[in-house]
mmCIF file of C-alpha atoms in Angstrom:
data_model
loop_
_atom_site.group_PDB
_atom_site.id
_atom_site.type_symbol
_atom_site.label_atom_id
_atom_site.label_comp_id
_atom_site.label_asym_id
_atom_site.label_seq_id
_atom_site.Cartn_x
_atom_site.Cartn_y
_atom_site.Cartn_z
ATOM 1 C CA UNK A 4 0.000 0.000 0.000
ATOM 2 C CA UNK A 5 1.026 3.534 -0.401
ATOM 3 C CA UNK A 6 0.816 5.475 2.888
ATOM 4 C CA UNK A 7 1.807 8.395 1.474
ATOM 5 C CA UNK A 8 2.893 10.225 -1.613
ATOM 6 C CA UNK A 9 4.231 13.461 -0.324
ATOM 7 C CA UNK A 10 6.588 12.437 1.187
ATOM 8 C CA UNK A 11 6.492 9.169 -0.658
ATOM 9 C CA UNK A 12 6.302 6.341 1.725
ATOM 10 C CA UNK A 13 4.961 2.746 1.164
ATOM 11 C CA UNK A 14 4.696 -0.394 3.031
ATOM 12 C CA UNK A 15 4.859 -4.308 2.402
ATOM 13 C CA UNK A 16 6.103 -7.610 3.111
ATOM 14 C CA UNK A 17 9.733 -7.958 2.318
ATOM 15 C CA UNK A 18 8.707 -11.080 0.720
ATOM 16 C CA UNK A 19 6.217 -9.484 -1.038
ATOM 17 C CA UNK A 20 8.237 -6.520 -2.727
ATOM 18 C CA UNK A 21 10.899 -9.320 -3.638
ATOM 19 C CA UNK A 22 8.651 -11.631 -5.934
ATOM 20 C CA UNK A 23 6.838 -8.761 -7.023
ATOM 21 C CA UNK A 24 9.557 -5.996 -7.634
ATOM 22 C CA UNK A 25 8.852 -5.259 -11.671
ATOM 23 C CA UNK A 26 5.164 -4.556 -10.691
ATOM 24 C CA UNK A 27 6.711 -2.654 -7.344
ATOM 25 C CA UNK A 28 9.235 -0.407 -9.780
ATOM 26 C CA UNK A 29 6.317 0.457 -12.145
ATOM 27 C CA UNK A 30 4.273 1.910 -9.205
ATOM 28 C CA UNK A 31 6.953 3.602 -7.423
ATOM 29 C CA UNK A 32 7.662 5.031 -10.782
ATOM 30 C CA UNK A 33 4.181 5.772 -11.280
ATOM 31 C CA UNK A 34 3.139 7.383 -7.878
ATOM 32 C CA UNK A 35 6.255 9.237 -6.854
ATOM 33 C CA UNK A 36 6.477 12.560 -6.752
ATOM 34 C CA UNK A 37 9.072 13.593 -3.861
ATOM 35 C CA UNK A 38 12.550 12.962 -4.034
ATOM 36 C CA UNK A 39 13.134 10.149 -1.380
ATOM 37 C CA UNK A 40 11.527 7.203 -1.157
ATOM 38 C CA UNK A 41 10.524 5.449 2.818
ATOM 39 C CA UNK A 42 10.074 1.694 2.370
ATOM 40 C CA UNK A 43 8.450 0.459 5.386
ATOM 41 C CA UNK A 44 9.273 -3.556 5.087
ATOM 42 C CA UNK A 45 7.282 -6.024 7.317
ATOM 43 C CA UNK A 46 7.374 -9.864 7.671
ATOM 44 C CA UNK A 47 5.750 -12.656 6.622
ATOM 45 C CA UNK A 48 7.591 -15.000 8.350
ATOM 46 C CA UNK A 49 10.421 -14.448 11.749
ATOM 47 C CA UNK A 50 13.857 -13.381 10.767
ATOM 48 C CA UNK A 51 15.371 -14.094 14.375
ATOM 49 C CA UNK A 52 18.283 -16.714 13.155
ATOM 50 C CA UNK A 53 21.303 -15.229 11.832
ATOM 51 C CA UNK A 54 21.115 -16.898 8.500
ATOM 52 C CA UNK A 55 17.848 -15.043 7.195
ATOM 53 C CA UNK A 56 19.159 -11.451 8.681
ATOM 54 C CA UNK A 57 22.388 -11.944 6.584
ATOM 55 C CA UNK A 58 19.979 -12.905 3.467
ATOM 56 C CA UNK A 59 17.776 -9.601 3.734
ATOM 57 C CA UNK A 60 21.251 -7.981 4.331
ATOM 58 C CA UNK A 61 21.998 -9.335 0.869
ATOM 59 C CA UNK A 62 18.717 -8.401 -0.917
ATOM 60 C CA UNK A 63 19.384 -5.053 0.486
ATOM 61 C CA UNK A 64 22.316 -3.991 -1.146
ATOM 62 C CA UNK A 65 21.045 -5.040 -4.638
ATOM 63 C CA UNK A 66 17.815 -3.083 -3.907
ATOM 64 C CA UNK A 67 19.838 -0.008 -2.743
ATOM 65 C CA UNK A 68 21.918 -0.234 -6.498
ATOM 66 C CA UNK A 69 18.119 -0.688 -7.958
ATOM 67 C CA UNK A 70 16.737 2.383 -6.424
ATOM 68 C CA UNK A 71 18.510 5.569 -5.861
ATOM 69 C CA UNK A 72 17.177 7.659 -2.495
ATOM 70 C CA UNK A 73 15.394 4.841 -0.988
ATOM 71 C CA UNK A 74 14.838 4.906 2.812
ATOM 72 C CA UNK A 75 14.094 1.558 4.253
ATOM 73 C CA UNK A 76 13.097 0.902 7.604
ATOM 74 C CA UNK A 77 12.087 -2.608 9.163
ATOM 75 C CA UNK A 78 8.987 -3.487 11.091
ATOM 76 C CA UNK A 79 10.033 -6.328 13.685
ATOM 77 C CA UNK A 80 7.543 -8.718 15.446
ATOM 78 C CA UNK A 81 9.459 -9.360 17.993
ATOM 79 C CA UNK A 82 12.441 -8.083 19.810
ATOM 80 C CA UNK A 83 15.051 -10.619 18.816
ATOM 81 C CA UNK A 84 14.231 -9.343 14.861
ATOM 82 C CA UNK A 85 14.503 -6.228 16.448
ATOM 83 C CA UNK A 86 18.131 -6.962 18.106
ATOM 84 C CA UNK A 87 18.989 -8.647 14.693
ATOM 85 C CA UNK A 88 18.712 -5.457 12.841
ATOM 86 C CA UNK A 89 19.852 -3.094 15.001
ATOM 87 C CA UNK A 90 22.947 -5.303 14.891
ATOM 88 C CA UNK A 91 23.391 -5.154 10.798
ATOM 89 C CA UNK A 92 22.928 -1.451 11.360
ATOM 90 C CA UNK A 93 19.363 -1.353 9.622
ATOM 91 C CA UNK A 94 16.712 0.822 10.721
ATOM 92 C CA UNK A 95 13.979 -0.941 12.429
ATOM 93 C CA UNK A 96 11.394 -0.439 14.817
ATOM 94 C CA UNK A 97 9.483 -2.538 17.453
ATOM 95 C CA UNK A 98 5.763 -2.565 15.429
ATOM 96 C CA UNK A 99 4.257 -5.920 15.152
ATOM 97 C CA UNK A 100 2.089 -6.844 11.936
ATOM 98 C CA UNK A 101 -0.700 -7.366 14.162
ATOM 99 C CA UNK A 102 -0.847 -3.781 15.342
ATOM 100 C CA UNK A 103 -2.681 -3.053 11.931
ATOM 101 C CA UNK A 104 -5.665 -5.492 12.823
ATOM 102 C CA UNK A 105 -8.586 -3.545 13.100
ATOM 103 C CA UNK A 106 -10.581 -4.060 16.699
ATOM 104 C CA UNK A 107 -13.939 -3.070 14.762
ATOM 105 C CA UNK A 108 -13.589 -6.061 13.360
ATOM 106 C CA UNK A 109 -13.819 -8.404 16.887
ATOM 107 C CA UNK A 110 -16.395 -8.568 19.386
ATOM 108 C CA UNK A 111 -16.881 -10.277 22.539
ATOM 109 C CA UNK A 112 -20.250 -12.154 23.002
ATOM 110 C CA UNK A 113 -22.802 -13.808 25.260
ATOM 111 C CA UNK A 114 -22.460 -16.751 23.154
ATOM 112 C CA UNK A 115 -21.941 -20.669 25.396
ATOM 113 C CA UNK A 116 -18.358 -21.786 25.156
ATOM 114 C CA UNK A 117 -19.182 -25.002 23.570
ATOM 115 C CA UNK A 118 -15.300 -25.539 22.865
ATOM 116 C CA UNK A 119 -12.045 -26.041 25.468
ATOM 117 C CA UNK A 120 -9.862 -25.004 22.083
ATOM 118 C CA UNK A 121 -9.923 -23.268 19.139
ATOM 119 C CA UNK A 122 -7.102 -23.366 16.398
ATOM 120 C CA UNK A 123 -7.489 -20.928 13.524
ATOM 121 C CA UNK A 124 -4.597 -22.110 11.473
ATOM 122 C CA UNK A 125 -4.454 -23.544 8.227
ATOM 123 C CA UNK A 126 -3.629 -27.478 7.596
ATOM 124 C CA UNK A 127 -0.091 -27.852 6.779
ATOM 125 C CA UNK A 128 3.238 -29.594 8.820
ATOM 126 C CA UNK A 129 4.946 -26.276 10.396
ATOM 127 C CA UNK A 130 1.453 -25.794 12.628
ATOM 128 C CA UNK A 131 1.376 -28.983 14.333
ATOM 129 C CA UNK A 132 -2.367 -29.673 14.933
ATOM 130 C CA UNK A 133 -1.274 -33.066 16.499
ATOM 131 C CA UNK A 134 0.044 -31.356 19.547
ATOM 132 C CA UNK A 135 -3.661 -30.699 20.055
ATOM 133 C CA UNK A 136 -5.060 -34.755 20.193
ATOM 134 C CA UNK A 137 -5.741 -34.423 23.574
ATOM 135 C CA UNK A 138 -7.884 -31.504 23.893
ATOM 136 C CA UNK A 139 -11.488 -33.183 24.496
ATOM 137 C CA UNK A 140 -13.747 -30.164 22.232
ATOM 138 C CA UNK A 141 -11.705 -28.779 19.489
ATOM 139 C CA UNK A 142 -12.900 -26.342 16.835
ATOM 140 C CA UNK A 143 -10.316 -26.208 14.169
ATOM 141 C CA UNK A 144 -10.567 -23.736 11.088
ATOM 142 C CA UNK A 145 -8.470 -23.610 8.474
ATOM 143 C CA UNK A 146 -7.968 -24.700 4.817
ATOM 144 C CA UNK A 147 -5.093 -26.707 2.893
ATOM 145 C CA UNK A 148 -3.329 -26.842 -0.528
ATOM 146 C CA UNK A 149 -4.151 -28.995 -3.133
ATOM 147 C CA UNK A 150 -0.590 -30.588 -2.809
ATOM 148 C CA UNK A 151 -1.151 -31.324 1.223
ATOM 149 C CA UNK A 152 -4.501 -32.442 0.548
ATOM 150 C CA UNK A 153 -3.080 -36.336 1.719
ATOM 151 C CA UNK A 154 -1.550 -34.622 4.717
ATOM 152 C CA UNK A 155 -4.554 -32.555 5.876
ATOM 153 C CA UNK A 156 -7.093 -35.713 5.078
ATOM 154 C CA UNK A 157 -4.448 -37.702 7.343
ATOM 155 C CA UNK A 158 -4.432 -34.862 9.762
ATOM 156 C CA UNK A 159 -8.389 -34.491 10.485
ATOM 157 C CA UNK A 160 -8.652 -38.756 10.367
ATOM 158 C CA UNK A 161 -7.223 -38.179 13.410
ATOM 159 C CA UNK A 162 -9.434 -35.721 15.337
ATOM 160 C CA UNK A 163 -12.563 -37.260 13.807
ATOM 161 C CA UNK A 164 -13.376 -37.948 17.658
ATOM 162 C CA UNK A 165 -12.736 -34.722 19.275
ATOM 163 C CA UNK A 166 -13.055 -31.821 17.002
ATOM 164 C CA UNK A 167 -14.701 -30.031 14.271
ATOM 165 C CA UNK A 168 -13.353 -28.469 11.616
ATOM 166 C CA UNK A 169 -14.681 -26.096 9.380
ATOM 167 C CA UNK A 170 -12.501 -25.374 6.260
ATOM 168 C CA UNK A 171 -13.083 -21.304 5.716
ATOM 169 C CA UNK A 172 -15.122 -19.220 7.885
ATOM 170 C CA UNK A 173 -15.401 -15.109 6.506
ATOM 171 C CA UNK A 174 -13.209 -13.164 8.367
ATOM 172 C CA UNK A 175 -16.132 -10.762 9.115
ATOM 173 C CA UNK A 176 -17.657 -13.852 11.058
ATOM 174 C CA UNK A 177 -14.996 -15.077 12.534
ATOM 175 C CA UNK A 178 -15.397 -13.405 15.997
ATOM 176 C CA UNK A 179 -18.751 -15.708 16.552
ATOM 177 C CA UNK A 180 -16.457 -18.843 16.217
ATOM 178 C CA UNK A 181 -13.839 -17.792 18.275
ATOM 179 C CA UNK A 182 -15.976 -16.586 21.432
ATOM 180 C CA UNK A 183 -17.117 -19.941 21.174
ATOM 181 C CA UNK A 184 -13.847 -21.590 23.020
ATOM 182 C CA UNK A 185 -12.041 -21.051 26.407
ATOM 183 C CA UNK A 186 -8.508 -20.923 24.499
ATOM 184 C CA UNK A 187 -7.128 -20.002 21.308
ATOM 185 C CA UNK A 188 -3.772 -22.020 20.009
ATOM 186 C CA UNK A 189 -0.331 -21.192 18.549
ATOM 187 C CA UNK A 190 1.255 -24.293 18.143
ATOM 188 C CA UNK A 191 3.767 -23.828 15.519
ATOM 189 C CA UNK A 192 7.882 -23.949 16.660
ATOM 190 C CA UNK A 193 8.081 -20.992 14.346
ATOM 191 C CA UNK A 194 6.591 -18.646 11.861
ATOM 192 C CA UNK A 195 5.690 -14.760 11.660
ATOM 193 C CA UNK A 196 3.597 -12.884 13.921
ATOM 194 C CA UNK A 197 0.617 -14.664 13.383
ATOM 195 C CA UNK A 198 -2.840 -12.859 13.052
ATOM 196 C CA UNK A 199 -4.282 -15.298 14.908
ATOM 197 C CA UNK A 200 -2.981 -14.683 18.192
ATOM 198 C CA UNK A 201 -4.250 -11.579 18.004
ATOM 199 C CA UNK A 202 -7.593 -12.239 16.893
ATOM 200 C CA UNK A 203 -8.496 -14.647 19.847
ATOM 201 C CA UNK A 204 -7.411 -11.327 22.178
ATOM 202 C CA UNK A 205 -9.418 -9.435 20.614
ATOM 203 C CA UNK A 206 -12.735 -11.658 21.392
ATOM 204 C CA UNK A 207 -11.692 -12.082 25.268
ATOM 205 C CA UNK A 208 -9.965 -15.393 24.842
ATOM 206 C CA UNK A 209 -6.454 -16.280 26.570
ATOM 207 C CA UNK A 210 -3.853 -17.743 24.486
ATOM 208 C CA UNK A 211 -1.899 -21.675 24.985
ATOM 209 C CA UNK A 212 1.244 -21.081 22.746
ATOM 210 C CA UNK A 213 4.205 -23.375 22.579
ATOM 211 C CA UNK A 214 7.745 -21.828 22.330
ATOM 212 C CA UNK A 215 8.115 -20.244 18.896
ATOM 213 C CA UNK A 216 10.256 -18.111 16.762
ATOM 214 C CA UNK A 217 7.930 -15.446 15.559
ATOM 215 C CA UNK A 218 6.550 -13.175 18.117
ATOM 216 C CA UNK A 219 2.849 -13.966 17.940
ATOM 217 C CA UNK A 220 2.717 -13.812 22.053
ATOM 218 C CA UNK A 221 4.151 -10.037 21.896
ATOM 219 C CA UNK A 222 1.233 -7.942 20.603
ATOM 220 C CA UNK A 223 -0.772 -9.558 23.281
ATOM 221 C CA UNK A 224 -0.292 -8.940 27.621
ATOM 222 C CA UNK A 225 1.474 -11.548 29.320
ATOM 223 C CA UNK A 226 -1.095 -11.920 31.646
ATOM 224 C CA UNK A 227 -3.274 -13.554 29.545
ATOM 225 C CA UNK A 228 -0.484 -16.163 27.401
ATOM 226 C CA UNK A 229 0.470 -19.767 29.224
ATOM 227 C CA UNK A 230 3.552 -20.139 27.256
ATOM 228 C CA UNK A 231 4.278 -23.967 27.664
ATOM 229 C CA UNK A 232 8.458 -24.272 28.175
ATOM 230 C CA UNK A 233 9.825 -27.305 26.994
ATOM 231 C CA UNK A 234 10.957 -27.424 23.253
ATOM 232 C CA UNK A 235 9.302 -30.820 22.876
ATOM 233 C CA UNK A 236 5.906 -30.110 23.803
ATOM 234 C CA UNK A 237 3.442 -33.061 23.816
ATOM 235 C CA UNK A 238 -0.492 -33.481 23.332
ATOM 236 C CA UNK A 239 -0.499 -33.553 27.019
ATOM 237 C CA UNK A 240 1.271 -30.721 27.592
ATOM 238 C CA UNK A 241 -0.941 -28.755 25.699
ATOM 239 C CA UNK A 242 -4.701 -30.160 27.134
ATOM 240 C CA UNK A 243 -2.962 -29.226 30.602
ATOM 241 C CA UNK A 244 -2.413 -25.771 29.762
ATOM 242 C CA UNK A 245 -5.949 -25.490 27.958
ATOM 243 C CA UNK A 246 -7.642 -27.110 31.208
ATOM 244 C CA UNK A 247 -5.390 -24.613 33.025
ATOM 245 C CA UNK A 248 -5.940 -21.434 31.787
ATOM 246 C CA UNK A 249 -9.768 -22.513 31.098
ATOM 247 C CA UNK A 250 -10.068 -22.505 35.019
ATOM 248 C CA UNK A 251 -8.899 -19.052 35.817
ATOM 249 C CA UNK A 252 -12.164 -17.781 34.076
ATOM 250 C CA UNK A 253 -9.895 -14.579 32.804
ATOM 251 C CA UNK A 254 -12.494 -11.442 32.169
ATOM 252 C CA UNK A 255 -12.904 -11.218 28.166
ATOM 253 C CA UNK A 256 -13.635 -7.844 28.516
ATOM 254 C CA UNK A 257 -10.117 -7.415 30.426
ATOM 255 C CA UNK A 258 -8.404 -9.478 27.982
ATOM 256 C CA UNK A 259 -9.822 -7.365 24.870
ATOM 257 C CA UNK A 260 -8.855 -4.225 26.834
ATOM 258 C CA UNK A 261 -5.517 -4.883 27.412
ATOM 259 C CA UNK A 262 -4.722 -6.579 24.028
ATOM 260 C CA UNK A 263 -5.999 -3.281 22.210
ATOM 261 C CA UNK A 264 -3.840 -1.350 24.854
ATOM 262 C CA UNK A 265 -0.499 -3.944 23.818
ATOM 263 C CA UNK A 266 -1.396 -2.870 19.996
ATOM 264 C CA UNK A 267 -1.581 1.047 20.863
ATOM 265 C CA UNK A 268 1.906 0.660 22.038
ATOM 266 C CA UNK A 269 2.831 -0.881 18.413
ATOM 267 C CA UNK A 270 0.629 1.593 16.945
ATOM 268 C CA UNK A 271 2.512 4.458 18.571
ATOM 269 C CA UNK A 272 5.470 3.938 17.723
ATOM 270 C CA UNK A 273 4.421 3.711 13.915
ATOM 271 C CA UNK A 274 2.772 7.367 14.811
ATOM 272 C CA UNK A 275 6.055 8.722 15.906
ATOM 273 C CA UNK A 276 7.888 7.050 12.786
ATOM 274 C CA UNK A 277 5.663 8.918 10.625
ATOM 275 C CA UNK A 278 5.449 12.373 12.497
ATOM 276 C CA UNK A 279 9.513 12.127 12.097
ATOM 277 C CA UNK A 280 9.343 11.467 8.473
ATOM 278 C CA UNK A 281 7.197 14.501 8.150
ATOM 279 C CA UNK A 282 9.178 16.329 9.794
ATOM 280 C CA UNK A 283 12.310 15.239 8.106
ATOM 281 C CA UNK A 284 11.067 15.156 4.431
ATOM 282 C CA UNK A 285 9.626 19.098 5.174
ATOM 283 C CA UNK A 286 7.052 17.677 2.722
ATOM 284 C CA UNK A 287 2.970 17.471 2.915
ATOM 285 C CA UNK A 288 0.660 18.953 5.245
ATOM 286 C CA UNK A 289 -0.467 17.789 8.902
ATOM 287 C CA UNK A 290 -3.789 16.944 7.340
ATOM 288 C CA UNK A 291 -1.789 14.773 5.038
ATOM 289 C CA UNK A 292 -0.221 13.047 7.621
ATOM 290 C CA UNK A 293 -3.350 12.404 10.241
ATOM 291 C CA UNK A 294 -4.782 10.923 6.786
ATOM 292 C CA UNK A 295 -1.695 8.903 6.310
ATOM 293 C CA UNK A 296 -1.590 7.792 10.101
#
């Protein structure tokens, strides 16, 4: 997306502007119209190991010869992506992906929690949905590729006892499913942010994650996250931590509260980026930026 033209700032995934940098040139091209160019770069996936910081490191010097006057600055999910690029001397700030969810979006309500779990995740290896056998009521939602199609039919043989799944739900819907369960799930050892996460806070409901690589449990308050520590986590691990945190009976409308308040922080910070850019650039008008912002 283009935040704004004047100055000229846009934002993506990294990943995103990499596979798709003819159609990115053409619109930069297109839409400019200041001199210097802010690329705000977010993530798709975690870049907290040392081999995918020196690989951005690497895209970032041919981008640099590619376009002339470009300002790049990182959006990090967590703070060990933020440590990384602090560290290669890139300009990054603490602003998870999440931040931009919008709360309009996610309600709590009155509805029966007819689940212990829910796991809004789609069907493929890296999310482990066997860690979750042992949860008695499961609502899963999620989807698969045609080429894991074996895997996900292999997968959901094996909660054809304790859970339902539903393959696509609209995302303006969602929040009825997920105010259905106790606990939302993170299961994966590693992967972005994950929207997720978010989204159960949103609706009032407490988050079971397993260690990860990512940063899904940072746009949400500690309060409300059992983080289960051992790197080998089991199904049992994980129904003890659902039956766990299902017995605190944690407010939903505390949990909401104080996941929007985590995402303000996030949100804040972009503010200030932009306000500094402003000022910097000595280009567009305030109204321009509160638009922007």
């Amino acid at each position: 997306a283009i935040v704004s033209k004047k100055p000229f700032i846009f934002i993506s995934f990294f990943e995103d502007f990499l596979n798709l940098k003819n159609e990115f040139m053409i619109c930069i091209k297109e839409n400019r119209i200041s001199k210097d160019i802010y690329a705000f770069f977010n993530f798709g996936w975690n870049y907290e190991s040392y081999e995918r910081v020196i690989f951005v490191k690497q895209e970032l010097v041919k981008l640099r010869l590619l376009i002339k006057n470009i300002r790049i600055i990182f959006f990090c999910n967590s703070s060990i992506e933020l440590n990384n690029f602090r560290k290669i001397g890139e300009n990054c700030i603490f602003c998870s992906q999440n931040a931009f969810l919008r709360e309009s979006r996610y309600f709590i309500t009155r509805q029966r929690k007819i689940y212990d779990a829910i796991y809004l995740a789609r069907i493929t290896p890296f999310k482990r949905h066997e860690l979750a056998l042992d949860i008695p009521r499961l609502l899963l939602i999620g989807s698969y590729s045609q080429k894991e199609q074996n895997y996900a039919k292999g997968i959901l043989d094996k909660f054809k006892n304790n859970a339902t799944h539903i393959e696509k739900v609209r995302g303006i819907f969602m929040f009825r499913y997920i105010n259905q369960a106790k606990v939302g799930l993170g299961l994966s050892e590693e992967e972005g942010a994950m929207y997720a996460a978010t989204e159960y806070g949103l609706c009032g409901v407490p988050l079971v994650t397993t260690r990860n690589k990512g940063g899904r449990e940072q746009s949400l308050s500690p309060d409300y996250v059992k983080v289960i520590e051992t790197d080998y986590p089991t199904p049992q691990n994980v129904a003890e931590a659902v039956e766990h945190v299902s017995e605190q009976n944690f407010s939903p409308a505390i949990i909401r509260n104080s996941t929007i308040q985590v995402l303000k922080q996030h949100r804040n910070r972009f503010e200030e980026l932009m306000r500094n850019i402003y000022t910097e650039s000595n280009e567009g008008k305030e109204s321009d930026l509160r638009r922007a912002i």
